Tab-separated table of C-alpha atoms in Angstrom:
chain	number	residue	atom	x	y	z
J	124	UNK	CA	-93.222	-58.134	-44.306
J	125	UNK	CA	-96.168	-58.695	-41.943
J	126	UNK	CA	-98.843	-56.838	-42.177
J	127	UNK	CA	-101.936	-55.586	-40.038
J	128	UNK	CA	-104.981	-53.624	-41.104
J	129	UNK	CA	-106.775	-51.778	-38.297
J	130	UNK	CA	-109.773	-49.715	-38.727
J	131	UNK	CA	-109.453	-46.713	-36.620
J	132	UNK	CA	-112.053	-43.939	-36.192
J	133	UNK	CA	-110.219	-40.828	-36.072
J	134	UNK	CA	-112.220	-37.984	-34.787
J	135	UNK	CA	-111.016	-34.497	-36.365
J	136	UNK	CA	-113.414	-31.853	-34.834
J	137	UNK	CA	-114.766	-32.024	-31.165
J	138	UNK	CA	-116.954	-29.318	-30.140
J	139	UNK	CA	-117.613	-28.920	-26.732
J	140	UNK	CA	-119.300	-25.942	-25.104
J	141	UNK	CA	-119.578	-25.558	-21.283
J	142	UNK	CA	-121.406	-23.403	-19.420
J	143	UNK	CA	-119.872	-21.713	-16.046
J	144	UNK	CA	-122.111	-18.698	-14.387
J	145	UNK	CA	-124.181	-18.470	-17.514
J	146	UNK	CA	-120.900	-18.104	-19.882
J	147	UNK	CA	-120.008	-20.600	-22.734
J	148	UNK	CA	-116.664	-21.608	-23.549
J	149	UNK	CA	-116.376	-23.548	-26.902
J	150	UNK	CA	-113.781	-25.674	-27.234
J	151	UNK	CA	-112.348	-26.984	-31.137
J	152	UNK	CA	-110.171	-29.773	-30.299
J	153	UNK	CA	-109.328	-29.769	-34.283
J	154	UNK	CA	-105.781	-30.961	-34.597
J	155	UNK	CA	-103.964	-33.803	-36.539
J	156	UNK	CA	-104.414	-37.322	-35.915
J	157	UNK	CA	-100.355	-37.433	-35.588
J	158	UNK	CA	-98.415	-36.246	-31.852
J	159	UNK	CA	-95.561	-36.598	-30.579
J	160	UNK	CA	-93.618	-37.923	-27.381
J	161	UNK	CA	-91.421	-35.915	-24.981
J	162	UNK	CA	-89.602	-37.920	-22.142
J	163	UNK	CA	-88.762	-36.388	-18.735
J	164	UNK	CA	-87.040	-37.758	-15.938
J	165	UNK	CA	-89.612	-39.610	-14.770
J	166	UNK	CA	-92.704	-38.518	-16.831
J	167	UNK	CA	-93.692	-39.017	-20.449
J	168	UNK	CA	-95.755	-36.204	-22.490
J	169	UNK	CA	-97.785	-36.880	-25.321
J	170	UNK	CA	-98.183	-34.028	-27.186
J	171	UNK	CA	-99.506	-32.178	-30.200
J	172	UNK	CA	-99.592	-28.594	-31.179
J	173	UNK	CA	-101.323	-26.411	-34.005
J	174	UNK	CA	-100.807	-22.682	-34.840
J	175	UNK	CA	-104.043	-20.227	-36.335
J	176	UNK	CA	-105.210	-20.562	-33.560
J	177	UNK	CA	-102.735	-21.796	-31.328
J	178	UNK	CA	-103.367	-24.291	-29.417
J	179	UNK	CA	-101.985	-27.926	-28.036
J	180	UNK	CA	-103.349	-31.107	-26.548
J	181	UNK	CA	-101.209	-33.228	-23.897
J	182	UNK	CA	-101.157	-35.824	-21.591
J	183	UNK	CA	-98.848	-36.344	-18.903
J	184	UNK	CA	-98.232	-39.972	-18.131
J	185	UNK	CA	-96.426	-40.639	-14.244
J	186	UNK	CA	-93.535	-42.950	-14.238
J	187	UNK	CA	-93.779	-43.921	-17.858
J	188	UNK	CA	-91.083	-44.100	-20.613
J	189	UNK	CA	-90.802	-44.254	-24.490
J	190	UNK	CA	-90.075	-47.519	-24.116
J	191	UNK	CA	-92.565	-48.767	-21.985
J	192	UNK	CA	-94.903	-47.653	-24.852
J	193	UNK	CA	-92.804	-50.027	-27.405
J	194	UNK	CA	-92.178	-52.813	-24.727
J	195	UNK	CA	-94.584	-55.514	-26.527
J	196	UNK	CA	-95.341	-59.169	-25.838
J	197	UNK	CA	-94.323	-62.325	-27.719
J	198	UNK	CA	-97.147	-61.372	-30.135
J	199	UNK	CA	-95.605	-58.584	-31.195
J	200	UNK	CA	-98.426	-56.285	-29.453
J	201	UNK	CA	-98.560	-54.429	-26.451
J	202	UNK	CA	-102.332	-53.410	-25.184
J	203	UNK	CA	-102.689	-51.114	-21.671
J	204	UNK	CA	-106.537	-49.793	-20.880
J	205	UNK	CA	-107.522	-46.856	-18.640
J	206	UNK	CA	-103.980	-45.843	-17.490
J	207	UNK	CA	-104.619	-42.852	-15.040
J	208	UNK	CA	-103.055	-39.597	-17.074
J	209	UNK	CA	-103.264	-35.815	-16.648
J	210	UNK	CA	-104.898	-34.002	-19.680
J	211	UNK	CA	-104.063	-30.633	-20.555
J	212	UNK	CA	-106.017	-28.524	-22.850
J	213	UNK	CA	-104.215	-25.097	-23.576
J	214	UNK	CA	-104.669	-22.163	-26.017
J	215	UNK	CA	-101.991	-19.514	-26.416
J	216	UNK	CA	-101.205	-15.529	-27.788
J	217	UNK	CA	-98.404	-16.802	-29.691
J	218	UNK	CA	-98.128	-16.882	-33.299
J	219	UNK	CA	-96.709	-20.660	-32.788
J	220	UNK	CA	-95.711	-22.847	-30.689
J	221	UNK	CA	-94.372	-25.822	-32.337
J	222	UNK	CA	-91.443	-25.349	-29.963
J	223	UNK	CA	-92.974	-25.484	-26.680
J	224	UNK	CA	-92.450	-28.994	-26.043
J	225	UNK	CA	-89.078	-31.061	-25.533
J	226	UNK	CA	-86.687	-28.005	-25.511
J	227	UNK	CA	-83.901	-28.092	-22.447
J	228	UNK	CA	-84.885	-24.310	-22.075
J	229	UNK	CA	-88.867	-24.091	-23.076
J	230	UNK	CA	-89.875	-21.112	-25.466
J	231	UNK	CA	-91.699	-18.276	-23.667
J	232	UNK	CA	-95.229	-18.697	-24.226
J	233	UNK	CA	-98.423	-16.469	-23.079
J	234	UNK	CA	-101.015	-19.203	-22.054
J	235	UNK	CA	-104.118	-17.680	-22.208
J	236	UNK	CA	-106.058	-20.815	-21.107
J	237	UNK	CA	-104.963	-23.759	-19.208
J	238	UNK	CA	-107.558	-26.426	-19.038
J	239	UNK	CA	-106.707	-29.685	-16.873
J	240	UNK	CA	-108.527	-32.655	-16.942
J	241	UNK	CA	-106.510	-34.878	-13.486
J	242	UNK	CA	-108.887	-37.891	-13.822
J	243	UNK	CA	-108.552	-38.761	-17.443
J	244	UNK	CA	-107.115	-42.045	-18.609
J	245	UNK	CA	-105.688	-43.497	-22.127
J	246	UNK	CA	-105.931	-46.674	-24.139
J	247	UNK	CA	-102.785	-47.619	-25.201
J	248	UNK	CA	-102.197	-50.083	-28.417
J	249	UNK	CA	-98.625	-50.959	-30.333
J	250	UNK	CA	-98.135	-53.149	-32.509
J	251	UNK	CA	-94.831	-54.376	-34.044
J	252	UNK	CA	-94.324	-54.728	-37.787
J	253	UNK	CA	-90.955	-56.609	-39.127
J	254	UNK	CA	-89.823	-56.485	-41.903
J	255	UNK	CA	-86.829	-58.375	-43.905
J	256	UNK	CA	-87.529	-56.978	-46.953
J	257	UNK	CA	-87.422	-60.064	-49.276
J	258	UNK	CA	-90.349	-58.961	-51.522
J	259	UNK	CA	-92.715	-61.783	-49.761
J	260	UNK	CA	-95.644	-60.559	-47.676
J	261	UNK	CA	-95.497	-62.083	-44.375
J	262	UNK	CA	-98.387	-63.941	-44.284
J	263	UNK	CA	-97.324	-66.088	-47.674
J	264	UNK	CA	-94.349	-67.698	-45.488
J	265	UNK	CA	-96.423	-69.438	-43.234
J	266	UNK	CA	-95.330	-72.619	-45.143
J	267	UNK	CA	-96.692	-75.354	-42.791
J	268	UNK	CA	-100.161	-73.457	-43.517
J	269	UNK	CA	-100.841	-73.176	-39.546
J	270	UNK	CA	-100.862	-69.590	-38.647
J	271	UNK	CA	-97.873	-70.193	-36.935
J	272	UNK	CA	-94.858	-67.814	-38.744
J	273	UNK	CA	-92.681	-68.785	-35.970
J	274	UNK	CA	-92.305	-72.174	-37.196
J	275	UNK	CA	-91.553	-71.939	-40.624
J	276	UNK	CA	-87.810	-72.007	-40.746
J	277	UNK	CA	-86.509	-73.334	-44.015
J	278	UNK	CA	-82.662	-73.695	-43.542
J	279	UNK	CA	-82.862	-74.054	-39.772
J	280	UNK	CA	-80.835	-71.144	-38.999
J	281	UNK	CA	-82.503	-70.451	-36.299
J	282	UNK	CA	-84.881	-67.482	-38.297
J	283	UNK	CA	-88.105	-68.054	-38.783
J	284	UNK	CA	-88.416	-67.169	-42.699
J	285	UNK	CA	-90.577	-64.092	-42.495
J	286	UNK	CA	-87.607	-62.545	-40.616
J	287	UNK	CA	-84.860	-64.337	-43.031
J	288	UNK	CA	-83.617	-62.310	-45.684
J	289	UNK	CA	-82.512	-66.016	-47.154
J	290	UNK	CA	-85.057	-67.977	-46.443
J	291	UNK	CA	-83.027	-71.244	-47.952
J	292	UNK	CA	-79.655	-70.629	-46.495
J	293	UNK	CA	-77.989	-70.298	-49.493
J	294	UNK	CA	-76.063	-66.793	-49.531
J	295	UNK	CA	-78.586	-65.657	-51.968
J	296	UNK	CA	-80.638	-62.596	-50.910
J	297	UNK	CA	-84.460	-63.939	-51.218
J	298	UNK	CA	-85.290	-60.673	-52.945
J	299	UNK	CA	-82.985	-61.559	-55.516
J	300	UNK	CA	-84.420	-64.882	-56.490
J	301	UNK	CA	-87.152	-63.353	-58.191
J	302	UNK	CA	-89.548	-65.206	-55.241
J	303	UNK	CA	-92.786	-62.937	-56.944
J	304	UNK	CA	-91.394	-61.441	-60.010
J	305	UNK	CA	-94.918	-59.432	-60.798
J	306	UNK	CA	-95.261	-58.131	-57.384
J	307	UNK	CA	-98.773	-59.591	-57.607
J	308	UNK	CA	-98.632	-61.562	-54.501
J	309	UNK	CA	-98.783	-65.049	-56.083
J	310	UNK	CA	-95.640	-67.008	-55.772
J	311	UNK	CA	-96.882	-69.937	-57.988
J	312	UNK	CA	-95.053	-67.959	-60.634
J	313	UNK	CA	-90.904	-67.359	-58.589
J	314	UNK	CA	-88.315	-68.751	-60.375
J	315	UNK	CA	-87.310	-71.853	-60.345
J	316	UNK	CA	-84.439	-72.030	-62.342
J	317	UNK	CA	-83.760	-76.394	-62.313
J	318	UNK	CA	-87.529	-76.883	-62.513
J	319	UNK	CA	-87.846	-79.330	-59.909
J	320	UNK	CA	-90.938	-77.790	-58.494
J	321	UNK	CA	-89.147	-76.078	-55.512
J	322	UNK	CA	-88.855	-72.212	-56.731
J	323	UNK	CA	-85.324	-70.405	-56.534
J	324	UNK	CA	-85.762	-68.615	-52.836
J	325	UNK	CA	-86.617	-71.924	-50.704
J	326	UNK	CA	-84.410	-74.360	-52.971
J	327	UNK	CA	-80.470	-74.939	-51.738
J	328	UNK	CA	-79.508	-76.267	-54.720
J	329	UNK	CA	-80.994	-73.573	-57.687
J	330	UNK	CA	-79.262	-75.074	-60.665
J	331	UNK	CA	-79.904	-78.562	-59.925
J	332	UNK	CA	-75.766	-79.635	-60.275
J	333	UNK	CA	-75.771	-81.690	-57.137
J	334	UNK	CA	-73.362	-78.758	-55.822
J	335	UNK	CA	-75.625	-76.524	-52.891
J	336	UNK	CA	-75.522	-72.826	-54.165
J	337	UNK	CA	-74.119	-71.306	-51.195
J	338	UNK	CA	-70.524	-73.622	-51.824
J	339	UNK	CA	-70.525	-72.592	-55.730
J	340	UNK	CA	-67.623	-70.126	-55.401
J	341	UNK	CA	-64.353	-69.666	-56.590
J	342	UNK	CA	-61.339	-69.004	-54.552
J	343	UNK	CA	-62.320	-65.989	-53.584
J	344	UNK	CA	-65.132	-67.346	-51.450
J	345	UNK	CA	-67.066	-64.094	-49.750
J	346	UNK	CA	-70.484	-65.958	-48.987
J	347	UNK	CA	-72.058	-64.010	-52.159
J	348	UNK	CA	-72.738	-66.624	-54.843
J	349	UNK	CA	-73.875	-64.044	-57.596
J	350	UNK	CA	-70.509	-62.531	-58.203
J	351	UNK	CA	-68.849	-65.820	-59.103
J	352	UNK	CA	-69.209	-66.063	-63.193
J	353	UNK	CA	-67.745	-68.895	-65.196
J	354	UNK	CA	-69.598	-68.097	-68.174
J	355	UNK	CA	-71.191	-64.770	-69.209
J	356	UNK	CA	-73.835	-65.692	-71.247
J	357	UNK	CA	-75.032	-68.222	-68.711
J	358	UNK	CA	-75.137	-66.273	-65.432
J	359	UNK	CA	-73.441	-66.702	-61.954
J	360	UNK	CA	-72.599	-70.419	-61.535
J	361	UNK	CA	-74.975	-71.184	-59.007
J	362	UNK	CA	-77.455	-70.972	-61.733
J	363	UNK	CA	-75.372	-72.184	-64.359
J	364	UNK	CA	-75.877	-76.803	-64.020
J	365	UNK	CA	-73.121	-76.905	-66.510
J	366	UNK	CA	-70.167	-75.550	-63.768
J	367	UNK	CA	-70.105	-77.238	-60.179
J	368	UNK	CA	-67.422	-75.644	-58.540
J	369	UNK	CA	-67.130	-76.841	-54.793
J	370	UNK	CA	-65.868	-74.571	-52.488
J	371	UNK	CA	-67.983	-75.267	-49.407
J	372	UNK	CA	-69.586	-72.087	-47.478
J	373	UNK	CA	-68.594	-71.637	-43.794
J	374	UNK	CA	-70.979	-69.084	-42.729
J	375	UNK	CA	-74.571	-67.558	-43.677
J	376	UNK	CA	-74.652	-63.594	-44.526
J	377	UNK	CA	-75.647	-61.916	-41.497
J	378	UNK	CA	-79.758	-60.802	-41.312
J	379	UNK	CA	-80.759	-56.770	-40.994
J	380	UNK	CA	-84.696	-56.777	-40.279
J	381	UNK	CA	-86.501	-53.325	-39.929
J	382	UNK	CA	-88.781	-52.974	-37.016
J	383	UNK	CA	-91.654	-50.414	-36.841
J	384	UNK	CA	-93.671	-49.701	-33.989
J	385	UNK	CA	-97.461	-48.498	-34.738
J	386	UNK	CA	-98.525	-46.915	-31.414
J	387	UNK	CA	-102.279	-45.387	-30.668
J	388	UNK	CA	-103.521	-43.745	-28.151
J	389	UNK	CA	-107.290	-42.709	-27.068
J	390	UNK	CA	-107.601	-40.568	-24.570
J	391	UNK	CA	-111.028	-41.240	-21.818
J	392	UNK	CA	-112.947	-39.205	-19.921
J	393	UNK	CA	-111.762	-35.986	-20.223
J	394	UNK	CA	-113.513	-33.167	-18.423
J	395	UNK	CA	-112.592	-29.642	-18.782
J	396	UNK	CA	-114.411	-27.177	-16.163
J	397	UNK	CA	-118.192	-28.090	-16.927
J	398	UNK	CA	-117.665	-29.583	-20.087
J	399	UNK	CA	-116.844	-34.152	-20.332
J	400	UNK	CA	-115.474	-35.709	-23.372
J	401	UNK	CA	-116.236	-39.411	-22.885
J	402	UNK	CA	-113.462	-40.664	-25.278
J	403	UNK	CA	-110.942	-38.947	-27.704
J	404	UNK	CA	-108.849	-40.575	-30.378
J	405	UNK	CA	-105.774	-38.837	-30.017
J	406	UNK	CA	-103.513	-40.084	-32.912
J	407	UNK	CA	-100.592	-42.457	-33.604
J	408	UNK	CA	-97.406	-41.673	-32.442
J	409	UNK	CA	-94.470	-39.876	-34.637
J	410	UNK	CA	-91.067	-40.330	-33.503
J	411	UNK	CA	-87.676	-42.129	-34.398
J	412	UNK	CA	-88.059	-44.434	-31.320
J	413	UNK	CA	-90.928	-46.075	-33.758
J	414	UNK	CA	-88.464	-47.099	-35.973
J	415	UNK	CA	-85.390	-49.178	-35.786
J	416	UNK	CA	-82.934	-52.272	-37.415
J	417	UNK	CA	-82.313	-55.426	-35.640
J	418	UNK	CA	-78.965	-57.366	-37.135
J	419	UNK	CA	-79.484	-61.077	-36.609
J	420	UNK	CA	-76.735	-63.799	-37.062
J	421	UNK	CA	-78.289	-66.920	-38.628
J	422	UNK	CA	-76.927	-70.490	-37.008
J	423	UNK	CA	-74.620	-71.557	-39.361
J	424	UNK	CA	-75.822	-75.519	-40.621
């Protein structure tokens, strides 16, 4: 799983009074640091809403799409700066309004202020977290120790291994080869059932039989070592140096790797009638575009 910290300052109650012919207007931008996304024909809105009182925050992006916001580089990251938006500040007599956005026929609202900012822009910053789900943190399968995860590719099946759910190519899940059986994030400890220094998840031969686990099946050969038992007490055969049944493997298990998209956006120079709000965090997106699975089909070798 790779991971990413990021420090973000989240800013939960703006203040901002204005004064217009010797009146002042307060406004509490006071909302969650979560919002949502609403795609139009040609327009994206960013959007968040809160009831008692109610009000909502959004920005209307020109010519912009969901996934334009997800559309990151080869480093997994996509970073846009002062991108020219609209920015709408609006409070309502409604009891609610979680509903006004993204409906084909929009609820009937009474807007009771309407506060448009035309010259505002927004930071934009995604970044891409994948996951395989083999109980390793991402960062422990840069093997060649160079910072590189691309390169690390144990059985050359064309996945690098922080994307392989079997990192050695051997039909056995890495999650099930006990590759950090505390969860403490030290693999000096993953089995390594043949002791020959090489632990369980990167080793294609577990037992040590001379016979590659991923061929240690019976006649019933379904690329899943485990189910194949000769002997009970023992275990599968794969871990079992005793039986070396050779039935060799013609194909790897096919990969499923979650994808997550972390997407942030500040908000810039925002200025509602006399009042300017230099920059606004507005949140991190919330929507099932964010998340996704990718099924990848490992070079057979």
């Amino acid at each position: 799983m790779r991971k990413l910290i990021f420090v973000l300052f989240s800013i939960f109650l703006i203040s901002v009074y204005s004064c217009d012919d010797g009146d002042i207007i307060e406004f509490n931008l006071d909302f969650d640091d979560e919002f949502y996304a609403c795609e139009g024909v040609s327009d994206l809105v960013l959007y968040k809403t809160k009831d008692d009182p109610s009000e909502s925050l959004s920005i209307l992006i020109s010519n912009f799409t969901i996934e334009d916001l997800i559309d990151v580089a080869d480093n997994d990251t996509l970073e846009i700066t002062d991108k020219s938006v609209t920015f709408y500040y609006r409070t309502y007599s409604d009891e609610s309004v979680s509903n006004l956005f993204c409906e084909d026929i929009p609820d009937v609202v009474n807007i009771t202020r309407n506060e448009v900012s035309d010259d505002s822009t927004i930071d934009i910053l995604t970044v891409l977290t994948e996951d395989d789900g083999d109980g390793i943190d991402s960062e422990l399968e840069d093997i060649n120790g160079n910072g590189d995860l691309t390169d690390d590719d144990t059985d050359n099946d064309g996945i690098p291994n922080y994307k392989d759910v079997d990192d050695d190519g051997d039909n056995v899940l890495t999650k099930d080869e006990n590759p950090d059986p505390d969860d403490d994030g030290d693999l000096s400890d993953a089995q390594d059932t043949d002791n020959d220094g090489i632990p369980d998840y990167l080793d294609a031969d577990d037992d040590g039989d001379g016979v590659n686990t991923r061929d240690e099946e019976t006649s019933s050969q379904d690329n899943n070592p485990t189910n194949d038992v000769t002997n009970e007490d023992v275990g599968p055969d794969y871990l079992n140096p005793e039986v070396s049944n050779n039935i060799p493997a013609t194909e790897y298990r096919t990969h499923t790797v979650s994808k997550s998209y972390l997407v942030t956006v500040t908000v810039n120079d925002i200025s509602i009638n006399e009042a300017s709000i230099e920059s606004l965090y507005f949140g991190t997106l919330s929507d099932s575009n964010t998340s996704e699975t990718e099924t990848l089909t490992p070079v057979f070798n």
